[in-house]
Amino acid sequence: DHILLFNLTNSFDDTLIPELVEWKNNLDGKILDIHYSFYLKLFFILTDEKLFSFNRLSSFICLHRFTSLPWSCTTLLNSIYILYKYSTIIEQWTFQETSPSIQLIKQWKLNEIISECEHDQHLRCIRANPCQNQLAILIEDDECRWRIALFDHNMNYLHQTNMLMNASTIDWNLIFSFISDQQLIIMDATTENIYLITIDQNTSSTECKQFSNSECPVNACVITSNGYSQLILKVVKPNMLKFFQI
């Protein structure tokens, strides 16, 4: 297996060719999540066994080996937030650049930060909105219904959206990403639905669009460089990246 690194200096170039970096699942585990920190200028790669940091000038550095199965990660400044698959625990770790290593700072249970959450059973995905200094978590209740909850960097509860209509009950097929300071998209690879959520202070609205012909994106990110922002969508069939100027 390989990790693909794209140089997006000129992402409108039709000959965009990725750099291949070898990845050994049998040694380092299956990759579950990848996150790039603009603040630390590092990739963080979460597998079912370990957490790695990586940049093009050095090799992979193992920061931590897990005893429980991790599920998703994100960064905010020098903090790394980690979710676990079979729990409703959120952990905050601090990255130590001099070592390099990570140190566990704090751990929260969902019922400590959200009231009336006795029916919640899974935390699927966590993402940061650096411009707003906020974190968002995709939460599933015991009726397999999904919603987004927003928190500040200390996990103080801010807001949550309504339940997503007609979303999949297969949790590993749901992922989301911020595409602006006040908008995020949730991609459901099972139902091929895309949810666009707009958040304005303590209110939110949700739009849903269903894709066809297997062109539904399964992941997304926004890259901003030299004053220009691009939305990049990863689709499976055809297996490609799509770039949109925003």
PDB file of N, CA and C in Angstrom, residues 11 148 154 172:
ATOM      1  N   SER A  11      -2.710  23.233  -8.644  1.00  0.00           N
ATOM      2  CA  SER A  11      -3.658  22.126  -8.663  1.00  0.00           C
ATOM      3  C   SER A  11      -4.562  22.145  -9.882  1.00  0.00           C
ATOM      4  N   ILE A 148     -24.482  16.723  14.392  1.00  0.00           N
ATOM      5  CA  ILE A 148     -23.196  17.352  14.670  1.00  0.00           C
ATOM      6  C   ILE A 148     -23.322  18.185  15.943  1.00  0.00           C
ATOM      7  N   ASN A 154     -11.853  23.680  24.752  1.00  0.00           N
ATOM      8  CA  ASN A 154     -11.882  23.028  26.061  1.00  0.00           C
ATOM      9  C   ASN A 154     -13.090  22.110  26.210  1.00  0.00           C
ATOM     10  N   TRP A 172     -19.075   3.716   9.556  1.00  0.00           N
ATOM     11  CA  TRP A 172     -17.784   3.978   8.921  1.00  0.00           C
ATOM     12  C   TRP A 172     -17.927   4.613   7.542  1.00  0.00           C
TER      13      TRP A 172
END
